[in-house]
Amino acid sequence: MDILNALILLLNYIFIPALTYGSQLALGAIFVTLIYGILRFANFATGDMMAFGTMVTILFTWYFQSLGISLGVLPTALLAIPFGILFMIIYMLSIDKFVFKYYRVNKSPPVQLAMVSIGVMFVTQAVVRIIIGPSDQRFFDGEKFIIKAREFKEMTGLNEGLALKSTQVITVLVTIVLVSLLFWFLNKTKTGKSMKAYSDNEDLALLSGIDPKKIVMITWIIAGILATIGGALYGLDKSFKPFTYFNNMLPIFAAAIVGGIGNPFGAFLGGYVIAFSEIFLTYAYKKFFIYILPESMEPESLVQLLSTDYKFAVSFSILVIVLLYRPSGIFKGKVL
Amino acid sequence: MAYFEGIEMTGGYGNGPNIINSCTVNVNRGEIVSILGPNGAGKSTAMKAMLGLLNLKSGSIKINGKDISNLSPQDRVKEGISFVPQNKNVFAGMTVEENLEMGAFLLNDEIKDIIEEIYELFPILKEKQNQLVGELSGGQRQQVALGRALMIKPTVLMLDEPTAGVSPIVMDELFDHIVKVKRNDVAILMVEQNAKQALSISDRGYVLVTGENRYAGTGNELLNDPRVRSSFLGG
Amino acid sequence: MRKNLNVIAAYSIMMVLIILVGVFQSWNIALSIFNMCLISAVMTMGANIQWGYAGLINFGIMGYTALGGLAAVLISVDPVQEAWSAGGFDILMCLWLIIALVLIIRFILKNFQKSKVRTYSIAALIISGIILIRFTAEPGIEAIEDINPAKTGFLGGFGLPIIFSWIVGAFFAGGLAFIVGKVALGLRADYLAIATLLISEIVIAIIKHEDWLTRGVKNVIGLKRPAPYEVDLQSTDWFITLVEKFNSGKLEVFSNLSDRQAALNQLVIEGSSIFVKLCYSGLFLTVVIILLILTQKALYSPWGRMMRAIRDNEEAANAMGKNVVKQHLLIFILGSAIVGIAGAMLVTQDGLFTPGSYRPMRYTFLIWVMVIVGGSGNNFGAILGGFAVWFLWIEAAPIALFLINFFTAGMSETHALKLHLIESVPYFRFLMMGLGLLLIMRYRPKGILPEKIEIK
């Protein structure tokens, strides 16, 4: 019984939150890695672009709510996401046209493009804050829990409760579907393969008749889909605050690099590596040990490796270690 | 009139100085033509000019009598001109089969048969079809590069130093493959450092010096020309 | 000569702008802008040494600024005796442990061949070391943080004049840069950018959460000043006489003695804060001029020539026998140290240390905008960038307000859009920064005052 309690404890406080957080990071990391692999620069506007897509989603959610449209137990935001994606893609394509294209055509060094992305970051941040403001926005509606901790306790007779939020299930399900679709697209379709080819060897791709303009456009479209959905899922699960989104750029970069930048599958796994290690290292295991150890050996301290204050620091340290020992990332394999 | 010809080409990269000066090169179908010359003679540049990778100040490029001087490289590929660059001529992070598929990017019809044909030509590629090209040996990579270029069923194949950096045995093997390709009625134009071997399989050859035509003739003529021998073939 | 004309013109415009602020808004605002411009200029000079001289990207400016600030606290605050007696011993033990750990690792690295066993044993050593350090430090840290947490709860500092911290801050930042440089300088440019950004976040996390050292988010306030206090000035005779003399014209109009006294009091209060700001301006200006002379001398010295050679063609410089790695490390340390000075200056001016306020937008990316806008590789450009961008950063809100009012003049005062826009005025500064950066990068990629090397 105690073993079961201990397992539920870990499931409830480590596994489920880490899986959810990891999925959100993974989507962002694939976004970073796609831009890096095909457009060849580190996009410092990542977090703010995600905030932009989420903002549009929120505005449409509010609009639908004011019209009385809802999805019943599901959050209305799911209905608004396609509109968020649409606006996001338009925004990204116009930024590409007016800003990035010039440097791409002139074959500027990646560092210069990264600097330009900082300009885009400032502008996007301003746009988001001017439109929706800098404060916290909650836009979740519908049924909050699938399993409530109390109900679970009553049902199973265990001491530990298991709470499963609907946003957690939605996040994981949507991520699985989206990522499977993406990998199918990249590995099985002709367009997807041509993206891989372009990322692998740009000149040869041109000589094979692959149209760079089309590749760039498709990249931004996919990036827009990933960024909006990733951002909206994060906002649904936690809350939407522009500054948090800007900050999320950092673990997202960490995930993309840990997975080997330019490699979407690595970025996908990298998201979970970062999320799990953050939560594993900062969880206080006291209760866990109380369940599994005999009474005489019960710990008195929190049994916490690092205080939760250092949550971000964990992922950054992992990144620094990876950069030092395996700059190509921990997952070997194909590019893109 | 030859099938594929570059007539009096003059030009250089960007706004830089001219690298080739009224240089003329042509090749017929079913023929191998080598462009030879010392370092910096503009051999590769002449070839890239014919592919449209640099802007010509004067001169013209014709295929089958049609002037293609103003077409982009991509559009020239559509005219049946395929090019194998000297470096980075494969998609190293993709499998052999994917490389071939990318070669046929412009074709919209079924490409299975073409891939089979390529496998017949280069049997080793069939064995390695699902391996990443980055993991293959130098000679096998060159075969992938050739195979990729042949996927569009080109009428003209241009090779930039196809045997650079491979061992002599592999070089002979590659030349054998190139001769096989020629028998399919393809016009082959290549730039080579290994002048003797290249001339021995070539029908004709050009020797460029400082961007201008210096000597021209059949492979044997050039091989036996004392001036060419002493300057470029090492005696 | 034309180049000098450009510089003079650009700086004159900048000065005129600040004077205009003084005339139309107030001299107090103008002087605080001027002081912050000077501090920004020091930061940009630091970043410019790294980027402009050597092509190294340092997105960790924030971390070095914060370390400089920490130095200001540790130097100027009086030591908290009770805290030292409560937990000082444990902390010192930890310090010894850390030194011992580093020495042991160095010993292993030097005396054993590279192997898996070595790597794993070092990893094991570090992990067990961290656990040991935590166990040693825990009681000490708790004891320290328990002592009068509302006021102290930390070890305090050395009680020295705060000016010293400008040098110590440079050493702190340089020390961190040494470690970061050793670790990360071999990375590709964009990886280096990301790595330094993340390392600076780790530094901030530590400063925010190690309360025994920094008081963390509880902030340290009331730091000692190198300049006189306004309250003291207001009761000092020579200062009152000075203000009286300075404003004799204004005061003459009063016939009534008590009215005149009230007006004088008002002037003294205003004057005192201007006087204090002028003191800071003097100090900061001295630092900027000293740094400018040094960096200019360095730029035109054989060493500066070598740095540019390394920046423009690393391989060739390497082949010429220049130790690129060592020079990169050196310049990384120097640049970061200058940023550390700026960090200490900033805290000195504010008189308080607020770890929560260190955010990458303000302390990293804004500084980069300054460097790029001003002109990388040119010290005059970097300083100008610091001035121009900071000026715009502060004056963005009034400008935006003016523009909004101008364009929405037709709308009624209660129009929802107008109200919303006016409410979001503070965020237009981001828009202006972003657009400014994008426009400069597109149309004047070398900055307002581009790098121009004269051969002497």
PDB file of N, CA, C and O in Angstrom, chain C residues 227-245 261 264-265 267-269 271-273 275-276:
ATOM      1  N   ALA C 227      28.624  60.863  -2.559  1.00  0.00           N
ATOM      2  CA  ALA C 227      28.237  62.272  -2.707  1.00  0.00           C
ATOM      3  C   ALA C 227      27.482  62.697  -1.447  1.00  0.00           C
ATOM      4  O   ALA C 227      26.979  61.856  -0.709  1.00  0.00           O
ATOM      5  N   PRO C 228      27.411  63.999  -1.186  1.00  0.00           N
ATOM      6  CA  PRO C 228      26.684  64.459   0.000  1.00  0.00           C
ATOM      7  C   PRO C 228      25.186  64.137  -0.078  1.00  0.00           C
ATOM      8  O   PRO C 228      24.656  63.890  -1.163  1.00  0.00           O
ATOM      9  N   TYR C 229      24.521  64.114   1.075  1.00  0.00           N
ATOM     10  CA  TYR C 229      23.082  63.861   1.098  1.00  0.00           C
ATOM     11  C   TYR C 229      22.326  65.174   0.953  1.00  0.00           C
ATOM     12  O   TYR C 229      22.767  66.199   1.478  1.00  0.00           O
ATOM     13  N   GLU C 230      21.183  65.132   0.297  1.00  0.00           N
ATOM     14  CA  GLU C 230      20.411  66.351   0.062  1.00  0.00           C
ATOM     15  C   GLU C 230      20.055  67.037   1.377  1.00  0.00           C
ATOM     16  O   GLU C 230      20.185  68.258   1.522  1.00  0.00           O
ATOM     17  N   VAL C 231      19.624  66.218   2.365  1.00  0.00           N
ATOM     18  CA  VAL C 231      19.163  66.787   3.635  1.00  0.00           C
ATOM     19  C   VAL C 231      20.281  67.583   4.305  1.00  0.00           C
ATOM     20  O   VAL C 231      20.060  68.654   4.854  1.00  0.00           O
ATOM     21  N   ASP C 232      21.513  67.007   4.245  1.00  0.00           N
ATOM     22  CA  ASP C 232      22.641  67.720   4.868  1.00  0.00           C
ATOM     23  C   ASP C 232      22.908  69.032   4.144  1.00  0.00           C
ATOM     24  O   ASP C 232      23.148  70.059   4.776  1.00  0.00           O
ATOM     25  N   LEU C 233      22.860  68.978   2.809  1.00  0.00           N
ATOM     26  CA  LEU C 233      23.132  70.169   2.022  1.00  0.00           C
ATOM     27  C   LEU C 233      22.171  71.289   2.381  1.00  0.00           C
ATOM     28  O   LEU C 233      22.551  72.457   2.482  1.00  0.00           O
ATOM     29  N   GLN C 234      20.893  70.882   2.562  1.00  0.00           N
ATOM     30  CA  GLN C 234      19.862  71.899   2.762  1.00  0.00           C
ATOM     31  C   GLN C 234      20.067  72.686   4.042  1.00  0.00           C
ATOM     32  O   GLN C 234      19.509  73.760   4.229  1.00  0.00           O
ATOM     33  N   SER C 235      20.873  72.122   4.970  1.00  0.00           N
ATOM     34  CA  SER C 235      21.116  72.893   6.210  1.00  0.00           C
ATOM     35  C   SER C 235      22.555  73.394   6.277  1.00  0.00           C
ATOM     36  O   SER C 235      23.008  73.804   7.331  1.00  0.00           O
ATOM     37  N   THR C 236      23.256  73.310   5.167  1.00  0.00           N
ATOM     38  CA  THR C 236      24.636  73.795   5.169  1.00  0.00           C
ATOM     39  C   THR C 236      24.668  75.236   4.673  1.00  0.00           C
ATOM     40  O   THR C 236      24.065  75.559   3.655  1.00  0.00           O
ATOM     41  N   ASP C 237      25.420  76.082   5.409  1.00  0.00           N
ATOM     42  CA  ASP C 237      25.398  77.508   5.093  1.00  0.00           C
ATOM     43  C   ASP C 237      25.963  77.830   3.723  1.00  0.00           C
ATOM     44  O   ASP C 237      25.364  78.554   2.940  1.00  0.00           O
ATOM     45  N   TRP C 238      27.155  77.249   3.414  1.00  0.00           N
ATOM     46  CA  TRP C 238      27.797  77.633   2.162  1.00  0.00           C
ATOM     47  C   TRP C 238      26.927  77.256   0.971  1.00  0.00           C
ATOM     48  O   TRP C 238      26.881  77.955  -0.034  1.00  0.00           O
ATOM     49  N   PHE C 239      26.169  76.171   1.114  1.00  0.00           N
ATOM     50  CA  PHE C 239      25.330  75.758   0.000  1.00  0.00           C
ATOM     51  C   PHE C 239      24.172  76.731  -0.179  1.00  0.00           C
ATOM     52  O   PHE C 239      23.837  77.136  -1.306  1.00  0.00           O
ATOM     53  N   ILE C 240      23.571  77.138   0.963  1.00  0.00           N
ATOM     54  CA  ILE C 240      22.452  78.074   0.875  1.00  0.00           C
ATOM     55  C   ILE C 240      22.917  79.389   0.256  1.00  0.00           C
ATOM     56  O   ILE C 240      22.258  79.955  -0.625  1.00  0.00           O
ATOM     57  N   THR C 241      24.104  79.838   0.692  1.00  0.00           N
ATOM     58  CA  THR C 241      24.638  81.083   0.123  1.00  0.00           C
ATOM     59  C   THR C 241      24.858  80.931  -1.374  1.00  0.00           C
ATOM     60  O   THR C 241      24.559  81.836  -2.163  1.00  0.00           O
ATOM     61  N   LEU C 242      25.356  79.741  -1.742  1.00  0.00           N
ATOM     62  CA  LEU C 242      25.626  79.487  -3.165  1.00  0.00           C
ATOM     63  C   LEU C 242      24.338  79.585  -3.967  1.00  0.00           C
ATOM     64  O   LEU C 242      24.268  80.265  -5.007  1.00  0.00           O
ATOM     65  N   VAL C 243      23.294  78.924  -3.472  1.00  0.00           N
ATOM     66  CA  VAL C 243      22.010  78.946  -4.175  1.00  0.00           C
ATOM     67  C   VAL C 243      21.485  80.373  -4.256  1.00  0.00           C
ATOM     68  O   VAL C 243      20.973  80.816  -5.290  1.00  0.00           O
ATOM     69  N   GLU C 244      21.674  81.121  -3.136  1.00  0.00           N
ATOM     70  CA  GLU C 244      21.182  82.500  -3.083  1.00  0.00           C
ATOM     71  C   GLU C 244      21.856  83.342  -4.167  1.00  0.00           C
ATOM     72  O   GLU C 244      21.206  84.064  -4.913  1.00  0.00           O
ATOM     73  N   LYS C 245      23.183  83.172  -4.253  1.00  0.00           N
ATOM     74  CA  LYS C 245      23.939  83.935  -5.232  1.00  0.00           C
ATOM     75  C   LYS C 245      23.501  83.583  -6.640  1.00  0.00           C
ATOM     76  O   LYS C 245      23.295  84.436  -7.495  1.00  0.00           O
ATOM     77  N   GLN C 261      12.050  84.049   1.784  1.00  0.00           N
ATOM     78  CA  GLN C 261      12.606  82.902   2.493  1.00  0.00           C
ATOM     79  C   GLN C 261      11.988  81.599   1.967  1.00  0.00           C
ATOM     80  O   GLN C 261      12.681  80.616   1.722  1.00  0.00           O
ATOM     81  N   LEU C 264      13.367  80.834  -1.374  1.00  0.00           N
ATOM     82  CA  LEU C 264      14.742  80.375  -1.253  1.00  0.00           C
ATOM     83  C   LEU C 264      14.783  78.918  -0.802  1.00  0.00           C
ATOM     84  O   LEU C 264      15.530  78.098  -1.346  1.00  0.00           O
ATOM     85  N   ASN C 265      13.938  78.588   0.189  1.00  0.00           N
ATOM     86  CA  ASN C 265      13.879  77.196   0.659  1.00  0.00           C
ATOM     87  C   ASN C 265      13.587  76.245  -0.483  1.00  0.00           C
ATOM     88  O   ASN C 265      14.217  75.204  -0.632  1.00  0.00           O
ATOM     89  N   LEU C 267      14.096  76.715  -3.636  1.00  0.00           N
ATOM     90  CA  LEU C 267      15.246  76.662  -4.528  1.00  0.00           C
ATOM     91  C   LEU C 267      16.357  75.796  -3.947  1.00  0.00           C
ATOM     92  O   LEU C 267      17.039  75.057  -4.661  1.00  0.00           O
ATOM     93  N   VAL C 268      16.535  75.896  -2.625  1.00  0.00           N
ATOM     94  CA  VAL C 268      17.589  75.108  -1.982  1.00  0.00           C
ATOM     95  C   VAL C 268      17.288  73.616  -2.111  1.00  0.00           C
ATOM     96  O   VAL C 268      18.168  72.796  -2.412  1.00  0.00           O
ATOM     97  N   ILE C 269      16.010  73.269  -1.910  1.00  0.00           N
ATOM     98  CA  ILE C 269      15.636  71.851  -2.027  1.00  0.00           C
ATOM     99  C   ILE C 269      15.904  71.351  -3.442  1.00  0.00           C
ATOM    100  O   ILE C 269      16.540  70.318  -3.644  1.00  0.00           O
ATOM    101  N   GLY C 271      17.877  72.754  -5.628  1.00  0.00           N
ATOM    102  CA  GLY C 271      19.310  72.866  -5.904  1.00  0.00           C
ATOM    103  C   GLY C 271      20.082  71.724  -5.295  1.00  0.00           C
ATOM    104  O   GLY C 271      21.026  71.223  -5.904  1.00  0.00           O
ATOM    105  N   SER C 272      19.664  71.265  -4.102  1.00  0.00           N
ATOM    106  CA  SER C 272      20.437  70.221  -3.446  1.00  0.00           C
ATOM    107  C   SER C 272      20.425  68.943  -4.281  1.00  0.00           C
ATOM    108  O   SER C 272      21.454  68.299  -4.448  1.00  0.00           O
ATOM    109  N   SER C 273      19.259  68.609  -4.833  1.00  0.00           N
ATOM    110  CA  SER C 273      19.239  67.356  -5.581  1.00  0.00           C
ATOM    111  C   SER C 273      19.997  67.510  -6.900  1.00  0.00           C
ATOM    112  O   SER C 273      20.641  66.572  -7.359  1.00  0.00           O
ATOM    113  N   PHE C 275      22.604  69.410  -7.202  1.00  0.00           N
ATOM    114  CA  PHE C 275      24.009  69.408  -6.808  1.00  0.00           C
ATOM    115  C   PHE C 275      24.523  67.972  -6.630  1.00  0.00           C
ATOM    116  O   PHE C 275      25.583  67.600  -7.124  1.00  0.00           O
ATOM    117  N   VAL C 276      23.679  67.160  -5.952  1.00  0.00           N
ATOM    118  CA  VAL C 276      24.076  65.763  -5.742  1.00  0.00           C
ATOM    119  C   VAL C 276      24.266  65.064  -7.090  1.00  0.00           C
ATOM    120  O   VAL C 276      25.257  64.361  -7.315  1.00  0.00           O
TER     121      VAL C 276
END
